[in-house]
Coordinates of N, CA and C in Angstrom, one line a residue:
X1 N 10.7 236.7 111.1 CA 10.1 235.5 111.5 C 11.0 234.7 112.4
X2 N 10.3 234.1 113.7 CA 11.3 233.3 114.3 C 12.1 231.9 113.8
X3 N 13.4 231.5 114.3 CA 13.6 230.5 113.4 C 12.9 229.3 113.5
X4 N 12.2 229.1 115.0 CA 11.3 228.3 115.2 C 10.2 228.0 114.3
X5 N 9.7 229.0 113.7 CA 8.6 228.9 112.8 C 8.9 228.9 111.5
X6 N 10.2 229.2 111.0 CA 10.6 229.0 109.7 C 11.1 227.6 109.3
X7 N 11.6 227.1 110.5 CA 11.8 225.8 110.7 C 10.3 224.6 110.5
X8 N 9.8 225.2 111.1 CA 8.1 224.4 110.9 C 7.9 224.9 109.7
X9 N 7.9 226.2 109.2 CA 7.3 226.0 107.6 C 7.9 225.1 107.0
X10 N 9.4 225.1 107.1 CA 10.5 224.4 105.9 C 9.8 223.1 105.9
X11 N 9.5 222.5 106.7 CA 9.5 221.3 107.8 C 8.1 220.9 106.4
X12 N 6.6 221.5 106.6 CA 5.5 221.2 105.8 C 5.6 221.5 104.4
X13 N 6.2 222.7 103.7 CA 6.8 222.1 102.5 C 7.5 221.2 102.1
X14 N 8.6 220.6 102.8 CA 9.3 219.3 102.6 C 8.1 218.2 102.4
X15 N 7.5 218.3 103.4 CA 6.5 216.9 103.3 C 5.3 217.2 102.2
X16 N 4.5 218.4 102.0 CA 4.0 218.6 101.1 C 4.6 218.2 99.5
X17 N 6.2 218.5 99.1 CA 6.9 218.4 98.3 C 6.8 217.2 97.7
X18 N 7.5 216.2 99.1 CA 8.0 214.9 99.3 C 7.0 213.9 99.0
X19 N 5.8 214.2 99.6 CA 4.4 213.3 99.5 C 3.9 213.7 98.4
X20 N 4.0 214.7 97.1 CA 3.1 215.2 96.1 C 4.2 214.4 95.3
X21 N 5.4 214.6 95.2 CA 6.7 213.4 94.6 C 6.5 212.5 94.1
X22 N 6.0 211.8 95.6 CA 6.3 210.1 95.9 C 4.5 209.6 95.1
X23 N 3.8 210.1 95.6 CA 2.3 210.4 94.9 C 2.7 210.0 93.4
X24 N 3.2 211.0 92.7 CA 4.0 211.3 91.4 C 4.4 209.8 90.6
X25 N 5.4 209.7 91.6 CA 6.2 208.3 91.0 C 4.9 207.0 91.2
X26 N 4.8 207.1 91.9 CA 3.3 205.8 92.3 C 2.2 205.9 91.0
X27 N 2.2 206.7 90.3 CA 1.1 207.2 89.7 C 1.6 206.7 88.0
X28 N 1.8 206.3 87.6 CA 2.9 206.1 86.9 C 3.7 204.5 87.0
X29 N 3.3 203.4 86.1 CA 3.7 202.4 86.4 C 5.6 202.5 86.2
X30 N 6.0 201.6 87.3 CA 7.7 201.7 87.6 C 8.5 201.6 85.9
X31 N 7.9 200.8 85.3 CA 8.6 200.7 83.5 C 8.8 201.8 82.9
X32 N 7.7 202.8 83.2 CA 7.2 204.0 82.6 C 8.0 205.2 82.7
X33 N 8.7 205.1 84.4 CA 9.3 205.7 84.7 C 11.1 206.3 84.6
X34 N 11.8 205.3 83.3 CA 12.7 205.3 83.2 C 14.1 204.1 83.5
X35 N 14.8 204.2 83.1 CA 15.8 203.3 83.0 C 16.2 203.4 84.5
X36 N 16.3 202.0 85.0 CA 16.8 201.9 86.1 C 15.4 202.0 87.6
X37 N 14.3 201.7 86.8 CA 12.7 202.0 87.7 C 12.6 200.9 87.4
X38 N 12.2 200.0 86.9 CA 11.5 199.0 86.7 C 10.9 198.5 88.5
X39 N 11.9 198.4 89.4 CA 11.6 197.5 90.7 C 11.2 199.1 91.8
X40 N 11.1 200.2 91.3 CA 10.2 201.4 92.1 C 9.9 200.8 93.3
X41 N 9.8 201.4 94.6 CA 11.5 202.1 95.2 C 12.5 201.2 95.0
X42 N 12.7 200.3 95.3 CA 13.8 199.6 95.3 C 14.9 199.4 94.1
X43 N 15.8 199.7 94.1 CA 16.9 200.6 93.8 C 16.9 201.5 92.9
X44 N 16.1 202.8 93.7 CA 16.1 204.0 93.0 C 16.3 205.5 93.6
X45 N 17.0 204.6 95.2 CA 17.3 205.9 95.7 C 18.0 207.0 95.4
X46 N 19.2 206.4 94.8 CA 20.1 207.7 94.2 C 19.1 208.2 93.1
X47 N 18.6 208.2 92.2 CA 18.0 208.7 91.0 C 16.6 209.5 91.6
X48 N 15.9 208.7 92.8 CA 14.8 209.6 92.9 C 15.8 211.1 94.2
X49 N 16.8 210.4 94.8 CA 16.9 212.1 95.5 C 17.6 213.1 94.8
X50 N 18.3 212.3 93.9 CA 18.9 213.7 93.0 C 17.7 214.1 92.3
X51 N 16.4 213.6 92.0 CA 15.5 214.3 91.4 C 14.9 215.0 92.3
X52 N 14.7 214.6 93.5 CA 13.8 215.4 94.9 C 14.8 217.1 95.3
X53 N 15.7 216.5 95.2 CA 17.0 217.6 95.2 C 16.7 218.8 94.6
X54 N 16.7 218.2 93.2 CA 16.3 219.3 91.8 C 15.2 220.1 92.5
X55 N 14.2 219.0 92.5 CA 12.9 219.6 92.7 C 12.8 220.6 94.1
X56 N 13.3 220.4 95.2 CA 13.6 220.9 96.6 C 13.5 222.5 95.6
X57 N 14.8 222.3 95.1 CA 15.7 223.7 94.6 C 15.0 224.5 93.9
X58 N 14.1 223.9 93.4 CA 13.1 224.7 92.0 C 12.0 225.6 93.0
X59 N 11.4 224.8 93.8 CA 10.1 225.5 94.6 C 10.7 226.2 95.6
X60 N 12.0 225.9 96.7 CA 12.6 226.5 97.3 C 13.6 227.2 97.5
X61 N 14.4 227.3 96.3 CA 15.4 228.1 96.8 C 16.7 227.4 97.6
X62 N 16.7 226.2 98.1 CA 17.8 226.1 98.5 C 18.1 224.4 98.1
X63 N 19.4 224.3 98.4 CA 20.1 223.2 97.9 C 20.3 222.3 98.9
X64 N 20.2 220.9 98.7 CA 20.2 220.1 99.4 C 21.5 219.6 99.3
X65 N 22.0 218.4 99.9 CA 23.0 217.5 100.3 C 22.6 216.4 99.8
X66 N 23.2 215.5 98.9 CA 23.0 214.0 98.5 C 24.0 213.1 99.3
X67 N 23.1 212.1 100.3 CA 23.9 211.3 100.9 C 23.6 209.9 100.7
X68 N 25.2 209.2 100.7 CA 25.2 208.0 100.2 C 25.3 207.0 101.5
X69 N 24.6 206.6 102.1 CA 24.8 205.3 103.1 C 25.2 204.2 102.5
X70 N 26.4 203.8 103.8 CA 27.4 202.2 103.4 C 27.0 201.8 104.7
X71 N 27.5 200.7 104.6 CA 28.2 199.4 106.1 C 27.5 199.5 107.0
X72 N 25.7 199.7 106.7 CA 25.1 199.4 107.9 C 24.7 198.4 108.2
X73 N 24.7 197.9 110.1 CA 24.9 197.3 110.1 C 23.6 196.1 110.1
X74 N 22.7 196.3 109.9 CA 21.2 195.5 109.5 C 21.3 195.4 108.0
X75 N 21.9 195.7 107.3 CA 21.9 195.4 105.8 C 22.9 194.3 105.3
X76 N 22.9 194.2 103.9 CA 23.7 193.0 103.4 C 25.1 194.0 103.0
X77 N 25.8 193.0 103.1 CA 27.4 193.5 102.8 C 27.3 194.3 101.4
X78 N 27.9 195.4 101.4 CA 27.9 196.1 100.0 C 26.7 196.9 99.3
X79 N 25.6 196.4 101.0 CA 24.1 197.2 100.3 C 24.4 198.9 101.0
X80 N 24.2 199.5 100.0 CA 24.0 201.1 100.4 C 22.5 201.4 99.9
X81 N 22.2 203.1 100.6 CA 21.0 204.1 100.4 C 21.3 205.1 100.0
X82 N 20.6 205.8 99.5 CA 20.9 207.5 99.4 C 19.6 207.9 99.8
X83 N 19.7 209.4 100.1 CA 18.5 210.1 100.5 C 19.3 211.5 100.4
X84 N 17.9 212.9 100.6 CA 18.6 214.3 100.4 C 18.3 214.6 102.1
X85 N 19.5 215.2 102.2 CA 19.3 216.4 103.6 C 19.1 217.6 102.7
X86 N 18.2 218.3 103.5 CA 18.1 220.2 103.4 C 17.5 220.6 104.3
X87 N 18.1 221.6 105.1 CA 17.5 222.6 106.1 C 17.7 221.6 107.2
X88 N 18.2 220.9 107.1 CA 18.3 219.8 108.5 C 17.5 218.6 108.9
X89 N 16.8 218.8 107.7 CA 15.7 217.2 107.6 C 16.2 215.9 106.3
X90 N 16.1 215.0 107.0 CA 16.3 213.9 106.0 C 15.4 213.7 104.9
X91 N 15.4 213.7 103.7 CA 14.3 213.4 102.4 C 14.5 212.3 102.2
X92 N 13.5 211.2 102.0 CA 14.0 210.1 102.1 C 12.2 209.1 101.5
X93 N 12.1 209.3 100.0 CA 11.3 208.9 99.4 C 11.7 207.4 98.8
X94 N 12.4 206.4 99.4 CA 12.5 205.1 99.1 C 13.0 204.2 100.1
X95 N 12.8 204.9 101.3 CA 13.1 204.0 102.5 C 12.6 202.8 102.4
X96 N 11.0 202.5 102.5 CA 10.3 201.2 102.7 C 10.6 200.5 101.6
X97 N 12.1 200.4 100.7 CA 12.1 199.1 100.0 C 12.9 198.5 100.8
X98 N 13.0 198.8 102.1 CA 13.8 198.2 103.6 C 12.9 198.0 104.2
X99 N 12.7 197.0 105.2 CA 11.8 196.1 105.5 C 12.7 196.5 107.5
X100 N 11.7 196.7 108.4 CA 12.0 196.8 109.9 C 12.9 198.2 109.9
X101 N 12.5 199.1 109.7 CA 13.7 200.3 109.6 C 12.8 201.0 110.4
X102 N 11.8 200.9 111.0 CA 11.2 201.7 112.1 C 10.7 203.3 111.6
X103 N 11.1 203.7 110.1 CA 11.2 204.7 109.5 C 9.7 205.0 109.0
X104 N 9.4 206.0 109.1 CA 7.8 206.3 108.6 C 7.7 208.2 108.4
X105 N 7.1 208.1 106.9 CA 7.2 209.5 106.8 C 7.9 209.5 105.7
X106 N 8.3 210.9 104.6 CA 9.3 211.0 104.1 C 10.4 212.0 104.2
X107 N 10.1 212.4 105.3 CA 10.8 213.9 105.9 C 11.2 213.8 107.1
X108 N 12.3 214.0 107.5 CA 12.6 213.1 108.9 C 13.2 214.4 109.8
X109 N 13.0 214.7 111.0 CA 13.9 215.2 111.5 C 15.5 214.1 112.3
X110 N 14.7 213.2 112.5 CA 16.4 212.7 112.8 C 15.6 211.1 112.6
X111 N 16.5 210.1 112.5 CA 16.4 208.6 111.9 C 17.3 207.5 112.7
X112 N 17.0 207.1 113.9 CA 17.9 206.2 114.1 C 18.4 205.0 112.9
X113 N 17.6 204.8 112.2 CA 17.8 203.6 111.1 C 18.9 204.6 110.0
X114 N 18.7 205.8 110.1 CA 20.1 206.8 108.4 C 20.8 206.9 109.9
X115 N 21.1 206.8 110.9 CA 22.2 207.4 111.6 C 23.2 206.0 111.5
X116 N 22.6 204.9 111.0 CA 23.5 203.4 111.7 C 24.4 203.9 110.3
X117 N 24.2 204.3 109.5 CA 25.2 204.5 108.0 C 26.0 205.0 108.1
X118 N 27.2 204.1 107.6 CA 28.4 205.7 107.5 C 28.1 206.2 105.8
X119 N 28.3 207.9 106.3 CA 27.7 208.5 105.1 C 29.0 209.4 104.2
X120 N 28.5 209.4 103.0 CA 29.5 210.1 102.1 C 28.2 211.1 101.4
X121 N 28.7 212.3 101.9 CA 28.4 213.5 101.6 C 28.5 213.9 100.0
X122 N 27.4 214.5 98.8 CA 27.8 215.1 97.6 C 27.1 216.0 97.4
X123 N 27.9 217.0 96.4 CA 27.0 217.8 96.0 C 25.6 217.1 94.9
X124 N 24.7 217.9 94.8 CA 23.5 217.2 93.6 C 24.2 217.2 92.5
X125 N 23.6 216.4 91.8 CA 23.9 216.5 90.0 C 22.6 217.0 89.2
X126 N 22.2 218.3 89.7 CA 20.7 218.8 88.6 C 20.4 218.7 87.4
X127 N 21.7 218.7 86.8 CA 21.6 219.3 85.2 C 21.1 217.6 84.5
X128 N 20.6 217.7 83.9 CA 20.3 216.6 83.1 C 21.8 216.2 82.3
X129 N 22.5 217.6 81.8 CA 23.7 216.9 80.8 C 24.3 216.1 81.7
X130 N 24.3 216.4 82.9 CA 25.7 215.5 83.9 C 25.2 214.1 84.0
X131 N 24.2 213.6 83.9 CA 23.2 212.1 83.8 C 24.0 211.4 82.3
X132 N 24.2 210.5 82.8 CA 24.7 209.5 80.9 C 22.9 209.2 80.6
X133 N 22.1 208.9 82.0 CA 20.6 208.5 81.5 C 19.6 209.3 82.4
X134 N 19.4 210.9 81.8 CA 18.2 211.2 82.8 C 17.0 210.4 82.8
X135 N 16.5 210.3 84.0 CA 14.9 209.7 84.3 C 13.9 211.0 84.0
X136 N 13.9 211.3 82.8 CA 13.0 212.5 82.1 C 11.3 212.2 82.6
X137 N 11.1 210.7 82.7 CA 10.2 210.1 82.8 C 9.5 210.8 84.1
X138 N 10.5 210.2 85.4 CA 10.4 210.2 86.6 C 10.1 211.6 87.2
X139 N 11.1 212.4 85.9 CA 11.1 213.9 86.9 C 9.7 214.5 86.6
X140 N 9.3 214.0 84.9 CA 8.1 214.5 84.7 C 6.7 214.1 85.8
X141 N 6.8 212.6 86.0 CA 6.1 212.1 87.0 C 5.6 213.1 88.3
X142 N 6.6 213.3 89.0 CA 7.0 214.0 90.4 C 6.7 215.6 90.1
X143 N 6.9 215.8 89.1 CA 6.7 217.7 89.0 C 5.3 217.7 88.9
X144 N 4.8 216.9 87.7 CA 3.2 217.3 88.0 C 2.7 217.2 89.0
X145 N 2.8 216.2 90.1 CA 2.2 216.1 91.1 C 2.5 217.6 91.7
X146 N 3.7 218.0 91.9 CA 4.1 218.8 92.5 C 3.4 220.1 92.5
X147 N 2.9 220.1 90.6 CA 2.5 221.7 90.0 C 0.7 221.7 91.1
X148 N 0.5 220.4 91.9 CA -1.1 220.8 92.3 C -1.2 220.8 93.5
X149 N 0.5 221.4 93.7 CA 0.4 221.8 95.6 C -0.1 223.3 95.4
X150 N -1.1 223.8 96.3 CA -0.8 225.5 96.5 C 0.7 226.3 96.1
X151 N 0.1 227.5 95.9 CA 1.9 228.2 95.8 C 1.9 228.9 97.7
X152 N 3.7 228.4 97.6 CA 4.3 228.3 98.5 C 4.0 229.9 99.1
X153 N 3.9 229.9 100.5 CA 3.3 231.6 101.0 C 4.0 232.0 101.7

């Protein structure tokens, strides 16, 4: 298969993934969802991409990148983001608790608004033990949605 077209598949599973996710967490009032949800999206990016991450890994096979945005320069001093790269696309299911970021979608191929960040690169933390508080809630949320995409072809 050419990489052009493997690239476009990756591309509509991410957003099938991403949008069945975000669907997920929405579905589901933010209390419901776990320690550290109450204000859904807003400040839950680290917790929902290490869960999108998992999830990436589970349906696809491959592993993502968890990145942390600092010092950009439209934000407040000390305000950071996180979001997942995989395959070369940005995951990024809690952007709009940012207000003018020009960002639309949950799957990005490139972002002028994630490029203004300087980023700190991690591996994921999948395992629930490695969590002092997994969002059991959240991951449950996001997987069901996920169980009523087609299987991947």
């Amino acid at each position: 298969m050419p990489a052009a077209t493997r690239h476009t598949e990756l591309r509509a599973r991410l957003e099938a993934l991403a949008a069945a996710a975000r669907a997920g967490l929405e579905s589901v009032a933010p209390a419901e969802l776990g320690i550290g949800f109450e204000s859904f999206p807003r400040g839950t990016c680290g917790a929902v991409s290490e869960l999108m991450g998992r999830i990436v890994l589970e349906r696809t096979g491959l592993e993502g990148i968890y990145v942390c945005g600092e010092a950009h320069p439209h934000l407040r001093e000390q305000q950071s983001h996180a979001w997942l790269e995989v395959g070369g696309f940005i995951v990024d299911l809690t952007h709009d608790q940012f207000v003018g970021t020009g960002v639309s979608g949950w799957v990005l191929s490139n972002s002028p608004w994630h490029a203004l960040f300087q980023r700190d690169e991690n591996a994921l933390c999948l395992q629930p033990s490695s969590w002092m508080q997994y969002p059991y809630q959240a991951y449950a949320a996001m997987v069901a949605a996920c169980d009523q995409l087609p299987p991947m072809g």
